Tab-separated table of C-alpha atoms in Angstrom:
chain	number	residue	atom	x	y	z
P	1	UNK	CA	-32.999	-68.191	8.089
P	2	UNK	CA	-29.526	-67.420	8.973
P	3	UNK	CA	-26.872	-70.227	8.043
P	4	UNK	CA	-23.911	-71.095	9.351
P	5	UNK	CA	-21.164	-73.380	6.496
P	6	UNK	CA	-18.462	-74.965	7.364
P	7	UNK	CA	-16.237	-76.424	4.744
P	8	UNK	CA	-12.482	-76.197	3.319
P	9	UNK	CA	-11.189	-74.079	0.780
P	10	UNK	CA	-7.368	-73.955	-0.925
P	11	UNK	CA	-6.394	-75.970	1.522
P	12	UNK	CA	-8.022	-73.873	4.812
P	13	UNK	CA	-10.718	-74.137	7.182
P	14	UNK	CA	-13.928	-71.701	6.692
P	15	UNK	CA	-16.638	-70.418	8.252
P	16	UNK	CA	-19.131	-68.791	6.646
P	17	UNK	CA	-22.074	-66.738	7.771
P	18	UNK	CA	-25.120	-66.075	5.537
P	19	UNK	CA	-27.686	-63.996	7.552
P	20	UNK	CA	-31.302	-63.344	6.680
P	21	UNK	CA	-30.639	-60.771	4.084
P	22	UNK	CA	-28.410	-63.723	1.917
P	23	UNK	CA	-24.953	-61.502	2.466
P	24	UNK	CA	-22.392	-63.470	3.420
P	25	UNK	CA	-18.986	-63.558	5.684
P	26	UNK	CA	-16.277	-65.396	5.259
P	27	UNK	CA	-14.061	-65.923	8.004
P	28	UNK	CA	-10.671	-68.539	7.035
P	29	UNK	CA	-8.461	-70.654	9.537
P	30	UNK	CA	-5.284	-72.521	8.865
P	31	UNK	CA	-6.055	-74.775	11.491
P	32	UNK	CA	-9.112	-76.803	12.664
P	33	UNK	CA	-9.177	-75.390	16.288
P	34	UNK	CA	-9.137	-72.094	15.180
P	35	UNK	CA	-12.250	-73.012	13.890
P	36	UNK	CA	-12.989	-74.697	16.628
P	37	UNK	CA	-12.593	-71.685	19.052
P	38	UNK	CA	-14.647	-69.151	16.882
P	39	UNK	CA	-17.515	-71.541	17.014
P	40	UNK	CA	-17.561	-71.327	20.992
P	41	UNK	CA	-17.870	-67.944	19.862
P	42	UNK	CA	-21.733	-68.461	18.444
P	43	UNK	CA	-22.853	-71.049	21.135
P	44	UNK	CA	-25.801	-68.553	23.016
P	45	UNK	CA	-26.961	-68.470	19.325
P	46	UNK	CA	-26.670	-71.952	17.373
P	47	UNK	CA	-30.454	-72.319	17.878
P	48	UNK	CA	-31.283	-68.932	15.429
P	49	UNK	CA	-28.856	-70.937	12.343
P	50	UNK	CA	-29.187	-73.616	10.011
P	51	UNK	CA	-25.663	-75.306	9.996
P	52	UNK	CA	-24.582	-76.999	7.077
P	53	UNK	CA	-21.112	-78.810	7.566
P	54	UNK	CA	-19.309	-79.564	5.041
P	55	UNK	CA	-15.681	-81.235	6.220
């Protein structure tokens, strides 16, 4: 299943997607609604991920 973390790193916001094949993207954000905003982003497709927050 595709997985979707959410946690802080060095002091930064990150999102990271894991899809079915385990490889992984990290995407970072200096603020929370940048986070925020690329979230909206995957709302037509929460349903297909296993989020795992982290903050």
């Amino acid at each position: 299943m595709k997985k979707l973390l959410m946690y802080k790193e060095n002091g930064e916001f990150v999102l990271e997607h894991i899809n079915s094949f385990g490889h992984s993207i990290k995407r970072f954000f200096i603020t929370e609604n940048g986070l925020k905003e690329e979230l909206e982003a995957y709302q037509p497709v929460l349903d297909q991920y296993q989020i795992i927050n982290q903050l």
